[in-house]
């Protein structure tokens, strides 16, 4: 029987060891490197890199060569959190149970640490293309991740999130915002694993449907936890969305409506995996984890 907790711990260990190995070769200024390590190794769930690995596992038995791509995605995600927490953005004091990067160091160091992690990610991806993968496939992955993390994806979503404060968005506009801000990198994580594992067109389409649904579900649950989550469990403050007058699913359709929406999305994601065998159990487990998580 598939043990989801054991699987997650195993993958988190692999990812953390790879991140430590990459940082250990760095020649960055000590304060910059310390800030990068501080944020990267603060105990994140590693959902995005694990999704990359799990998507590949649904297609092939060998994911060793995909680990570098997975950790590059985690570097991008961590950079986005550092910048998201800045006073000019969400102005959060805590992340993953610790002071945010700009609180532990200073704003300038936090900005530079985020910048360094973003560029490190593409250094990892480009080096990986020379060593392990078909160059065409790796270039496709690099282009896709850049698109998801940049102005057509996550950055556009963040911009929309900022400018829509104090405005009331429609359901369609809110969904589009979240698909960009949160969903884009999640979709890229799954797609990267599928591409590097040489998934068939049908497999890639099913995995895309899965990723679209869990990407939005993840953000809906984030919105819900910002209303009723336990700050100690989450490692960050709750109620910030209301304070910043952000558009959220609980604000749009109430807590019950938001919870129904999240469950519907997760069920859709799991249904998209019907054509896969038990090698897709990690993906199914992640979908269930998203709906029941408390942090």
PDB file of C-alpha atoms in Angstrom:
ATOM      1  CA  UNK A   1       0.000   0.000   0.000  1.00  0.00           C
ATOM      2  CA  UNK A   2       1.253   3.466  -0.905  1.00  0.00           C
ATOM      3  CA  UNK A   3       2.432   5.447   2.132  1.00  0.00           C
ATOM      4  CA  UNK A   4       2.072   9.138   1.304  1.00  0.00           C
ATOM      5  CA  UNK A   5       3.829  10.491   4.408  1.00  0.00           C
ATOM      6  CA  UNK A   6       6.835   8.259   3.831  1.00  0.00           C
ATOM      7  CA  UNK A   7       6.928   9.249   0.176  1.00  0.00           C
ATOM      8  CA  UNK A   8       6.865  12.965   0.983  1.00  0.00           C
ATOM      9  CA  UNK A   9       9.614  12.646   3.596  1.00  0.00           C
ATOM     10  CA  UNK A  10      11.785  10.694   1.163  1.00  0.00           C
ATOM     11  CA  UNK A  11      11.374  13.244  -1.615  1.00  0.00           C
ATOM     12  CA  UNK A  12      11.861  16.195   0.745  1.00  0.00           C
ATOM     13  CA  UNK A  13      15.113  14.600   1.917  1.00  0.00           C
ATOM     14  CA  UNK A  14      16.325  14.158  -1.674  1.00  0.00           C
ATOM     15  CA  UNK A  15      15.453  17.757  -2.535  1.00  0.00           C
ATOM     16  CA  UNK A  16      17.017  19.207   0.609  1.00  0.00           C
ATOM     17  CA  UNK A  17      20.245  17.258   0.112  1.00  0.00           C
ATOM     18  CA  UNK A  18      20.483  18.460  -3.481  1.00  0.00           C
ATOM     19  CA  UNK A  19      19.875  22.078  -2.450  1.00  0.00           C
ATOM     20  CA  UNK A  20      22.562  21.862   0.235  1.00  0.00           C
ATOM     21  CA  UNK A  21      25.005  20.373  -2.269  1.00  0.00           C
ATOM     22  CA  UNK A  22      24.356  23.193  -4.747  1.00  0.00           C
ATOM     23  CA  UNK A  23      24.715  25.924  -2.128  1.00  0.00           C
ATOM     24  CA  UNK A  24      27.901  24.366  -0.760  1.00  0.00           C
ATOM     25  CA  UNK A  25      29.687  25.163  -4.036  1.00  0.00           C
ATOM     26  CA  UNK A  26      28.628  28.820  -4.002  1.00  0.00           C
ATOM     27  CA  UNK A  27      31.146  31.657  -3.908  1.00  0.00           C
ATOM     28  CA  UNK A  28      28.560  34.303  -2.961  1.00  0.00           C
ATOM     29  CA  UNK A  29      29.225  36.923  -0.287  1.00  0.00           C
ATOM     30  CA  UNK A  30      28.652  35.340   3.114  1.00  0.00           C
ATOM     31  CA  UNK A  31      25.625  37.492   4.012  1.00  0.00           C
ATOM     32  CA  UNK A  32      23.968  36.846   0.653  1.00  0.00           C
ATOM     33  CA  UNK A  33      24.580  33.103   0.864  1.00  0.00           C
ATOM     34  CA  UNK A  34      23.330  32.999   4.455  1.00  0.00           C
ATOM     35  CA  UNK A  35      20.118  34.763   3.428  1.00  0.00           C
ATOM     36  CA  UNK A  36      19.623  32.366   0.510  1.00  0.00           C
ATOM     37  CA  UNK A  37      20.162  29.353   2.763  1.00  0.00           C
ATOM     38  CA  UNK A  38      17.946  30.845   5.457  1.00  0.00           C
ATOM     39  CA  UNK A  39      14.965  31.060   3.128  1.00  0.00           C
ATOM     40  CA  UNK A  40      15.599  27.902   1.104  1.00  0.00           C
ATOM     41  CA  UNK A  41      16.109  25.649   4.120  1.00  0.00           C
ATOM     42  CA  UNK A  42      13.346  27.073   6.312  1.00  0.00           C
ATOM     43  CA  UNK A  43      11.276  23.893   6.174  1.00  0.00           C
ATOM     44  CA  UNK A  44       9.004  24.293   3.173  1.00  0.00           C
ATOM     45  CA  UNK A  45       6.729  21.485   1.997  1.00  0.00           C
ATOM     46  CA  UNK A  46       8.541  21.218  -1.373  1.00  0.00           C
ATOM     47  CA  UNK A  47       5.218  20.661  -3.158  1.00  0.00           C
ATOM     48  CA  UNK A  48       6.345  22.061  -6.516  1.00  0.00           C
ATOM     49  CA  UNK A  49       9.560  20.056  -6.907  1.00  0.00           C
ATOM     50  CA  UNK A  50       7.798  16.947  -5.640  1.00  0.00           C
ATOM     51  CA  UNK A  51       5.076  17.480  -8.239  1.00  0.00           C
ATOM     52  CA  UNK A  52       7.799  17.601 -10.883  1.00  0.00           C
ATOM     53  CA  UNK A  53       9.231  14.297  -9.671  1.00  0.00           C
ATOM     54  CA  UNK A  54       5.821  12.675  -9.189  1.00  0.00           C
ATOM     55  CA  UNK A  55       4.699  13.616 -12.700  1.00  0.00           C
ATOM     56  CA  UNK A  56       7.810  11.966 -14.094  1.00  0.00           C
ATOM     57  CA  UNK A  57       7.253   8.899 -11.906  1.00  0.00           C
ATOM     58  CA  UNK A  58       3.761   8.499 -13.349  1.00  0.00           C
ATOM     59  CA  UNK A  59       5.431   7.978 -16.732  1.00  0.00           C
ATOM     60  CA  UNK A  60       8.831   6.398 -16.034  1.00  0.00           C
ATOM     61  CA  UNK A  61      10.657   4.503 -13.293  1.00  0.00           C
ATOM     62  CA  UNK A  62      13.816   6.638 -13.468  1.00  0.00           C
ATOM     63  CA  UNK A  63      13.614  10.192 -12.093  1.00  0.00           C
ATOM     64  CA  UNK A  64      17.211  10.612 -10.918  1.00  0.00           C
ATOM     65  CA  UNK A  65      18.061  12.964 -13.783  1.00  0.00           C
ATOM     66  CA  UNK A  66      14.995  15.127 -13.083  1.00  0.00           C
ATOM     67  CA  UNK A  67      16.019  16.104  -9.545  1.00  0.00           C
ATOM     68  CA  UNK A  68      18.040  19.132 -10.693  1.00  0.00           C
ATOM     69  CA  UNK A  69      15.049  20.551 -12.556  1.00  0.00           C
ATOM     70  CA  UNK A  70      12.895  19.973  -9.480  1.00  0.00           C
ATOM     71  CA  UNK A  71      15.239  21.879  -7.156  1.00  0.00           C
ATOM     72  CA  UNK A  72      15.537  24.713  -9.677  1.00  0.00           C
ATOM     73  CA  UNK A  73      11.770  25.105  -9.429  1.00  0.00           C
ATOM     74  CA  UNK A  74      12.055  25.269  -5.633  1.00  0.00           C
ATOM     75  CA  UNK A  75      14.637  28.057  -5.963  1.00  0.00           C
ATOM     76  CA  UNK A  76      12.167  30.037  -8.078  1.00  0.00           C
ATOM     77  CA  UNK A  77       9.349  29.416  -5.614  1.00  0.00           C
ATOM     78  CA  UNK A  78      11.486  30.530  -2.659  1.00  0.00           C
ATOM     79  CA  UNK A  79      12.566  33.687  -4.488  1.00  0.00           C
ATOM     80  CA  UNK A  80       8.891  34.509  -5.073  1.00  0.00           C
ATOM     81  CA  UNK A  81       8.112  34.082  -1.362  1.00  0.00           C
ATOM     82  CA  UNK A  82      10.991  36.349  -0.311  1.00  0.00           C
ATOM     83  CA  UNK A  83       9.769  39.125  -2.598  1.00  0.00           C
ATOM     84  CA  UNK A  84       6.094  38.489  -1.785  1.00  0.00           C
ATOM     85  CA  UNK A  85       6.826  39.085   1.915  1.00  0.00           C
ATOM     86  CA  UNK A  86       8.512  42.472   1.371  1.00  0.00           C
ATOM     87  CA  UNK A  87       6.925  45.616   2.882  1.00  0.00           C
ATOM     88  CA  UNK A  88       6.147  46.891  -0.618  1.00  0.00           C
ATOM     89  CA  UNK A  89       4.197  43.691  -1.350  1.00  0.00           C
ATOM     90  CA  UNK A  90       2.350  41.761   1.390  1.00  0.00           C
ATOM     91  CA  UNK A  91       4.485  43.072   4.268  1.00  0.00           C
ATOM     92  CA  UNK A  92       4.578  39.769   6.172  1.00  0.00           C
ATOM     93  CA  UNK A  93       6.741  39.284   9.249  1.00  0.00           C
ATOM     94  CA  UNK A  94       6.748  35.469   9.404  1.00  0.00           C
ATOM     95  CA  UNK A  95       7.114  32.670   6.881  1.00  0.00           C
ATOM     96  CA  UNK A  96       7.409  28.956   7.655  1.00  0.00           C
ATOM     97  CA  UNK A  97       7.455  29.750  11.373  1.00  0.00           C
ATOM     98  CA  UNK A  98      10.472  32.064  11.161  1.00  0.00           C
ATOM     99  CA  UNK A  99      10.960  35.796  10.591  1.00  0.00           C
ATOM    100  CA  UNK A 100      10.750  36.586   6.897  1.00  0.00           C
ATOM    101  CA  UNK A 101      14.009  37.207   5.048  1.00  0.00           C
ATOM    102  CA  UNK A 102      13.772  40.994   5.191  1.00  0.00           C
ATOM    103  CA  UNK A 103      13.080  40.790   8.948  1.00  0.00           C
ATOM    104  CA  UNK A 104      15.934  38.382   9.642  1.00  0.00           C
ATOM    105  CA  UNK A 105      18.355  40.449   7.540  1.00  0.00           C
ATOM    106  CA  UNK A 106      17.211  43.648   5.818  1.00  0.00           C
ATOM    107  CA  UNK A 107      15.196  44.610   2.750  1.00  0.00           C
ATOM    108  CA  UNK A 108      18.191  45.037   0.458  1.00  0.00           C
ATOM    109  CA  UNK A 109      19.599  41.636   1.387  1.00  0.00           C
ATOM    110  CA  UNK A 110      16.182  40.024   0.924  1.00  0.00           C
ATOM    111  CA  UNK A 111      15.785  41.516  -2.554  1.00  0.00           C
ATOM    112  CA  UNK A 112      19.262  40.382  -3.567  1.00  0.00           C
ATOM    113  CA  UNK A 113      18.754  36.896  -2.085  1.00  0.00           C
ATOM    114  CA  UNK A 114      15.560  36.538  -4.100  1.00  0.00           C
ATOM    115  CA  UNK A 115      17.295  37.767  -7.253  1.00  0.00           C
ATOM    116  CA  UNK A 116      20.157  35.336  -6.656  1.00  0.00           C
ATOM    117  CA  UNK A 117      17.814  32.365  -6.218  1.00  0.00           C
ATOM    118  CA  UNK A 118      15.952  33.196  -9.416  1.00  0.00           C
ATOM    119  CA  UNK A 119      19.122  33.373 -11.483  1.00  0.00           C
ATOM    120  CA  UNK A 120      20.566  30.307  -9.716  1.00  0.00           C
ATOM    121  CA  UNK A 121      17.527  28.351 -10.885  1.00  0.00           C
ATOM    122  CA  UNK A 122      18.286  29.025 -14.532  1.00  0.00           C
ATOM    123  CA  UNK A 123      21.971  28.286 -13.984  1.00  0.00           C
ATOM    124  CA  UNK A 124      20.932  24.871 -12.645  1.00  0.00           C
ATOM    125  CA  UNK A 125      18.553  24.300 -15.552  1.00  0.00           C
ATOM    126  CA  UNK A 126      21.119  25.254 -18.188  1.00  0.00           C
ATOM    127  CA  UNK A 127      23.857  23.107 -16.638  1.00  0.00           C
ATOM    128  CA  UNK A 128      21.428  20.197 -16.434  1.00  0.00           C
ATOM    129  CA  UNK A 129      20.746  20.429 -20.167  1.00  0.00           C
ATOM    130  CA  UNK A 130      24.442  19.831 -20.885  1.00  0.00           C
ATOM    131  CA  UNK A 131      24.641  16.740 -18.709  1.00  0.00           C
ATOM    132  CA  UNK A 132      21.471  14.680 -18.600  1.00  0.00           C
ATOM    133  CA  UNK A 133      18.724  15.524 -21.078  1.00  0.00           C
ATOM    134  CA  UNK A 134      17.918  15.887 -24.719  1.00  0.00           C
ATOM    135  CA  UNK A 135      18.741  19.571 -25.380  1.00  0.00           C
ATOM    136  CA  UNK A 136      15.451  20.126 -27.202  1.00  0.00           C
ATOM    137  CA  UNK A 137      13.446  18.853 -24.242  1.00  0.00           C
ATOM    138  CA  UNK A 138      15.477  20.841 -21.725  1.00  0.00           C
ATOM    139  CA  UNK A 139      15.183  24.052 -23.750  1.00  0.00           C
ATOM    140  CA  UNK A 140      11.443  23.463 -23.892  1.00  0.00           C
ATOM    141  CA  UNK A 141      11.394  23.102 -20.102  1.00  0.00           C
ATOM    142  CA  UNK A 142      13.543  26.215 -19.556  1.00  0.00           C
ATOM    143  CA  UNK A 143      11.318  28.299 -21.826  1.00  0.00           C
ATOM    144  CA  UNK A 144       8.169  26.992 -20.136  1.00  0.00           C
ATOM    145  CA  UNK A 145       9.462  27.653 -16.599  1.00  0.00           C
ATOM    146  CA  UNK A 146      10.607  31.159 -17.583  1.00  0.00           C
ATOM    147  CA  UNK A 147       7.149  31.823 -19.015  1.00  0.00           C
ATOM    148  CA  UNK A 148       5.425  30.517 -15.862  1.00  0.00           C
ATOM    149  CA  UNK A 149       7.679  32.467 -13.471  1.00  0.00           C
ATOM    150  CA  UNK A 150       7.808  35.680 -15.478  1.00  0.00           C
ATOM    151  CA  UNK A 151       5.515  38.404 -16.727  1.00  0.00           C
ATOM    152  CA  UNK A 152       3.185  36.046 -18.634  1.00  0.00           C
ATOM    153  CA  UNK A 153       2.641  33.993 -15.460  1.00  0.00           C
ATOM    154  CA  UNK A 154       3.463  34.439 -11.772  1.00  0.00           C
ATOM    155  CA  UNK A 155       4.636  38.057 -12.010  1.00  0.00           C
ATOM    156  CA  UNK A 156       1.522  39.052 -13.932  1.00  0.00           C
ATOM    157  CA  UNK A 157      -0.581  37.358 -11.259  1.00  0.00           C
ATOM    158  CA  UNK A 158       1.199  39.240  -8.493  1.00  0.00           C
ATOM    159  CA  UNK A 159       0.691  42.528 -10.337  1.00  0.00           C
ATOM    160  CA  UNK A 160      -3.010  41.823 -10.751  1.00  0.00           C
ATOM    161  CA  UNK A 161      -3.227  40.901  -7.068  1.00  0.00           C
ATOM    162  CA  UNK A 162      -1.725  44.250  -6.060  1.00  0.00           C
ATOM    163  CA  UNK A 163      -3.740  46.492  -8.376  1.00  0.00           C
ATOM    164  CA  UNK A 164      -7.022  44.721  -7.592  1.00  0.00           C
ATOM    165  CA  UNK A 165      -6.835  45.446  -3.858  1.00  0.00           C
ATOM    166  CA  UNK A 166      -9.952  47.378  -2.784  1.00  0.00           C
ATOM    167  CA  UNK A 167     -11.685  46.250  -6.020  1.00  0.00           C
ATOM    168  CA  UNK A 168     -14.283  43.491  -6.217  1.00  0.00           C
ATOM    169  CA  UNK A 169     -13.246  40.957  -8.846  1.00  0.00           C
ATOM    170  CA  UNK A 170     -15.644  38.641 -10.629  1.00  0.00           C
ATOM    171  CA  UNK A 171     -15.281  34.892 -10.191  1.00  0.00           C
ATOM    172  CA  UNK A 172     -13.663  34.575 -13.627  1.00  0.00           C
ATOM    173  CA  UNK A 173     -11.192  37.397 -12.944  1.00  0.00           C
ATOM    174  CA  UNK A 174     -10.235  35.913  -9.560  1.00  0.00           C
ATOM    175  CA  UNK A 175      -9.709  32.486 -11.104  1.00  0.00           C
ATOM    176  CA  UNK A 176      -7.500  33.979 -13.798  1.00  0.00           C
ATOM    177  CA  UNK A 177      -5.468  35.883 -11.182  1.00  0.00           C
ATOM    178  CA  UNK A 178      -4.871  32.732  -9.136  1.00  0.00           C
ATOM    179  CA  UNK A 179      -4.101  30.644 -12.216  1.00  0.00           C
ATOM    180  CA  UNK A 180      -1.303  33.103 -12.945  1.00  0.00           C
ATOM    181  CA  UNK A 181      -0.015  33.863  -9.457  1.00  0.00           C
ATOM    182  CA  UNK A 182      -0.079  30.325  -8.039  1.00  0.00           C
ATOM    183  CA  UNK A 183      -1.178  27.963 -10.766  1.00  0.00           C
ATOM    184  CA  UNK A 184       1.392  28.853 -13.425  1.00  0.00           C
ATOM    185  CA  UNK A 185       4.436  27.526 -11.553  1.00  0.00           C
ATOM    186  CA  UNK A 186       2.526  24.465 -10.320  1.00  0.00           C
ATOM    187  CA  UNK A 187       1.501  23.671 -13.892  1.00  0.00           C
ATOM    188  CA  UNK A 188       5.078  24.169 -15.072  1.00  0.00           C
ATOM    189  CA  UNK A 189       6.336  21.830 -12.338  1.00  0.00           C
ATOM    190  CA  UNK A 190       4.081  19.013 -13.508  1.00  0.00           C
ATOM    191  CA  UNK A 191       4.710  19.709 -17.189  1.00  0.00           C
ATOM    192  CA  UNK A 192       8.489  19.747 -16.712  1.00  0.00           C
ATOM    193  CA  UNK A 193       8.430  16.298 -15.150  1.00  0.00           C
ATOM    194  CA  UNK A 194       6.211  14.995 -17.940  1.00  0.00           C
ATOM    195  CA  UNK A 195       8.371  16.444 -20.730  1.00  0.00           C
ATOM    196  CA  UNK A 196      11.664  15.174 -19.304  1.00  0.00           C
ATOM    197  CA  UNK A 197      10.137  11.733 -18.738  1.00  0.00           C
ATOM    198  CA  UNK A 198       9.089  11.704 -22.420  1.00  0.00           C
ATOM    199  CA  UNK A 199       5.377  11.429 -21.689  1.00  0.00           C
ATOM    200  CA  UNK A 200       3.034  10.815 -24.600  1.00  0.00           C
ATOM    201  CA  UNK A 201       0.762  13.604 -25.834  1.00  0.00           C
ATOM    202  CA  UNK A 202      -2.210  11.940 -24.144  1.00  0.00           C
ATOM    203  CA  UNK A 203      -0.313  11.614 -20.860  1.00  0.00           C
ATOM    204  CA  UNK A 204       0.767  15.257 -21.036  1.00  0.00           C
ATOM    205  CA  UNK A 205      -2.807  16.374 -21.635  1.00  0.00           C
ATOM    206  CA  UNK A 206      -4.074  14.394 -18.627  1.00  0.00           C
ATOM    207  CA  UNK A 207      -1.293  15.764 -16.440  1.00  0.00           C
ATOM    208  CA  UNK A 208      -2.049  19.303 -17.619  1.00  0.00           C
ATOM    209  CA  UNK A 209      -5.687  18.899 -16.563  1.00  0.00           C
ATOM    210  CA  UNK A 210      -4.518  17.532 -13.215  1.00  0.00           C
ATOM    211  CA  UNK A 211      -2.138  20.462 -12.698  1.00  0.00           C
ATOM    212  CA  UNK A 212      -4.701  23.104 -13.683  1.00  0.00           C
ATOM    213  CA  UNK A 213      -7.089  21.815 -11.047  1.00  0.00           C
ATOM    214  CA  UNK A 214      -4.657  21.347  -8.174  1.00  0.00           C
ATOM    215  CA  UNK A 215      -3.000  24.686  -8.919  1.00  0.00           C
ATOM    216  CA  UNK A 216      -6.258  26.515  -8.361  1.00  0.00           C
ATOM    217  CA  UNK A 217      -7.263  24.230  -5.480  1.00  0.00           C
ATOM    218  CA  UNK A 218      -3.988  25.030  -3.710  1.00  0.00           C
ATOM    219  CA  UNK A 219      -4.738  28.751  -3.807  1.00  0.00           C
ATOM    220  CA  UNK A 220      -8.375  28.289  -2.739  1.00  0.00           C
ATOM    221  CA  UNK A 221      -7.171  26.351   0.321  1.00  0.00           C
ATOM    222  CA  UNK A 222      -4.561  29.053   0.977  1.00  0.00           C
ATOM    223  CA  UNK A 223      -7.382  31.612   0.969  1.00  0.00           C
ATOM    224  CA  UNK A 224      -9.390  29.468   3.392  1.00  0.00           C
ATOM    225  CA  UNK A 225      -6.439  28.969   5.754  1.00  0.00           C
ATOM    226  CA  UNK A 226      -5.836  32.721   5.787  1.00  0.00           C
ATOM    227  CA  UNK A 227      -9.289  33.002   7.349  1.00  0.00           C
ATOM    228  CA  UNK A 228      -9.447  30.072   9.754  1.00  0.00           C
ATOM    229  CA  UNK A 229      -5.969  28.550   9.888  1.00  0.00           C
ATOM    230  CA  UNK A 230      -3.863  28.170  13.027  1.00  0.00           C
ATOM    231  CA  UNK A 231      -0.934  30.634  12.875  1.00  0.00           C
ATOM    232  CA  UNK A 232       1.252  28.245  14.891  1.00  0.00           C
ATOM    233  CA  UNK A 233       0.609  25.365  12.492  1.00  0.00           C
ATOM    234  CA  UNK A 234       0.990  27.566   9.426  1.00  0.00           C
ATOM    235  CA  UNK A 235       4.077  29.395  10.622  1.00  0.00           C
ATOM    236  CA  UNK A 236       2.701  32.743   9.470  1.00  0.00           C
ATOM    237  CA  UNK A 237      -0.008  35.237  10.311  1.00  0.00           C
ATOM    238  CA  UNK A 238      -3.638  34.740   9.320  1.00  0.00           C
ATOM    239  CA  UNK A 239      -6.163  37.426   8.452  1.00  0.00           C
ATOM    240  CA  UNK A 240      -3.717  39.287   6.236  1.00  0.00           C
ATOM    241  CA  UNK A 241      -5.936  38.989   3.158  1.00  0.00           C
ATOM    242  CA  UNK A 242      -8.704  40.930   4.883  1.00  0.00           C
ATOM    243  CA  UNK A 243      -6.221  43.520   6.173  1.00  0.00           C
ATOM    244  CA  UNK A 244      -4.838  44.073   2.685  1.00  0.00           C
ATOM    245  CA  UNK A 245      -8.333  43.971   1.144  1.00  0.00           C
ATOM    246  CA  UNK A 246      -7.341  41.171  -1.211  1.00  0.00           C
ATOM    247  CA  UNK A 247      -9.758  39.281  -3.427  1.00  0.00           C
ATOM    248  CA  UNK A 248     -10.200  35.719  -2.154  1.00  0.00           C
ATOM    249  CA  UNK A 249     -12.544  32.800  -2.650  1.00  0.00           C
ATOM    250  CA  UNK A 250     -13.958  32.990   0.904  1.00  0.00           C
ATOM    251  CA  UNK A 251     -14.570  36.689   0.318  1.00  0.00           C
ATOM    252  CA  UNK A 252     -16.308  35.957  -2.968  1.00  0.00           C
ATOM    253  CA  UNK A 253     -18.383  32.893  -2.070  1.00  0.00           C
ATOM    254  CA  UNK A 254     -18.045  32.403   1.696  1.00  0.00           C
ATOM    255  CA  UNK A 255     -16.083  29.702   3.522  1.00  0.00           C
ATOM    256  CA  UNK A 256     -18.530  26.903   2.706  1.00  0.00           C
ATOM    257  CA  UNK A 257     -18.592  27.852  -0.953  1.00  0.00           C
ATOM    258  CA  UNK A 258     -14.798  28.051  -1.096  1.00  0.00           C
ATOM    259  CA  UNK A 259     -14.456  24.627   0.533  1.00  0.00           C
ATOM    260  CA  UNK A 260     -16.885  23.115  -1.986  1.00  0.00           C
ATOM    261  CA  UNK A 261     -14.917  24.735  -4.804  1.00  0.00           C
ATOM    262  CA  UNK A 262     -11.633  23.272  -3.544  1.00  0.00           C
ATOM    263  CA  UNK A 263     -13.129  19.787  -3.200  1.00  0.00           C
ATOM    264  CA  UNK A 264     -14.560  19.958  -6.715  1.00  0.00           C
ATOM    265  CA  UNK A 265     -11.171  20.955  -8.121  1.00  0.00           C
ATOM    266  CA  UNK A 266      -9.340  18.165  -6.298  1.00  0.00           C
ATOM    267  CA  UNK A 267     -11.867  15.579  -7.481  1.00  0.00           C
ATOM    268  CA  UNK A 268     -11.401  16.837 -11.038  1.00  0.00           C
ATOM    269  CA  UNK A 269      -7.631  16.517 -10.655  1.00  0.00           C
ATOM    270  CA  UNK A 270      -7.840  12.929  -9.429  1.00  0.00           C
ATOM    271  CA  UNK A 271     -10.269  12.017 -12.216  1.00  0.00           C
ATOM    272  CA  UNK A 272      -7.769  13.322 -14.760  1.00  0.00           C
ATOM    273  CA  UNK A 273      -5.401  10.543 -13.653  1.00  0.00           C
ATOM    274  CA  UNK A 274      -7.820   7.695 -14.436  1.00  0.00           C
ATOM    275  CA  UNK A 275      -5.716   6.525 -17.375  1.00  0.00           C
ATOM    276  CA  UNK A 276      -2.621   6.115 -15.163  1.00  0.00           C
ATOM    277  CA  UNK A 277      -1.741   3.060 -13.096  1.00  0.00           C
ATOM    278  CA  UNK A 278      -0.518   2.987  -9.498  1.00  0.00           C
ATOM    279  CA  UNK A 279       2.650   4.867 -10.462  1.00  0.00           C
ATOM    280  CA  UNK A 280       0.450   7.980 -10.271  1.00  0.00           C
ATOM    281  CA  UNK A 281      -0.405   7.337  -6.606  1.00  0.00           C
ATOM    282  CA  UNK A 282       1.939  10.129  -5.461  1.00  0.00           C
ATOM    283  CA  UNK A 283       0.034  12.612  -7.638  1.00  0.00           C
ATOM    284  CA  UNK A 284      -3.265  11.378  -6.216  1.00  0.00           C
ATOM    285  CA  UNK A 285      -1.824  11.646  -2.718  1.00  0.00           C
ATOM    286  CA  UNK A 286      -0.690  15.229  -3.304  1.00  0.00           C
ATOM    287  CA  UNK A 287      -4.180  16.167  -4.515  1.00  0.00           C
ATOM    288  CA  UNK A 288      -5.726  14.743  -1.346  1.00  0.00           C
ATOM    289  CA  UNK A 289      -3.057  16.400   0.783  1.00  0.00           C
ATOM    290  CA  UNK A 290      -3.900  19.790  -0.709  1.00  0.00           C
ATOM    291  CA  UNK A 291      -7.556  19.584   0.286  1.00  0.00           C
ATOM    292  CA  UNK A 292      -6.854  18.404   3.833  1.00  0.00           C
ATOM    293  CA  UNK A 293      -3.703  20.374   4.648  1.00  0.00           C
ATOM    294  CA  UNK A 294      -3.650  22.738   7.615  1.00  0.00           C
ATOM    295  CA  UNK A 295      -0.484  24.676   6.747  1.00  0.00           C
TER     296      UNK A 295
END
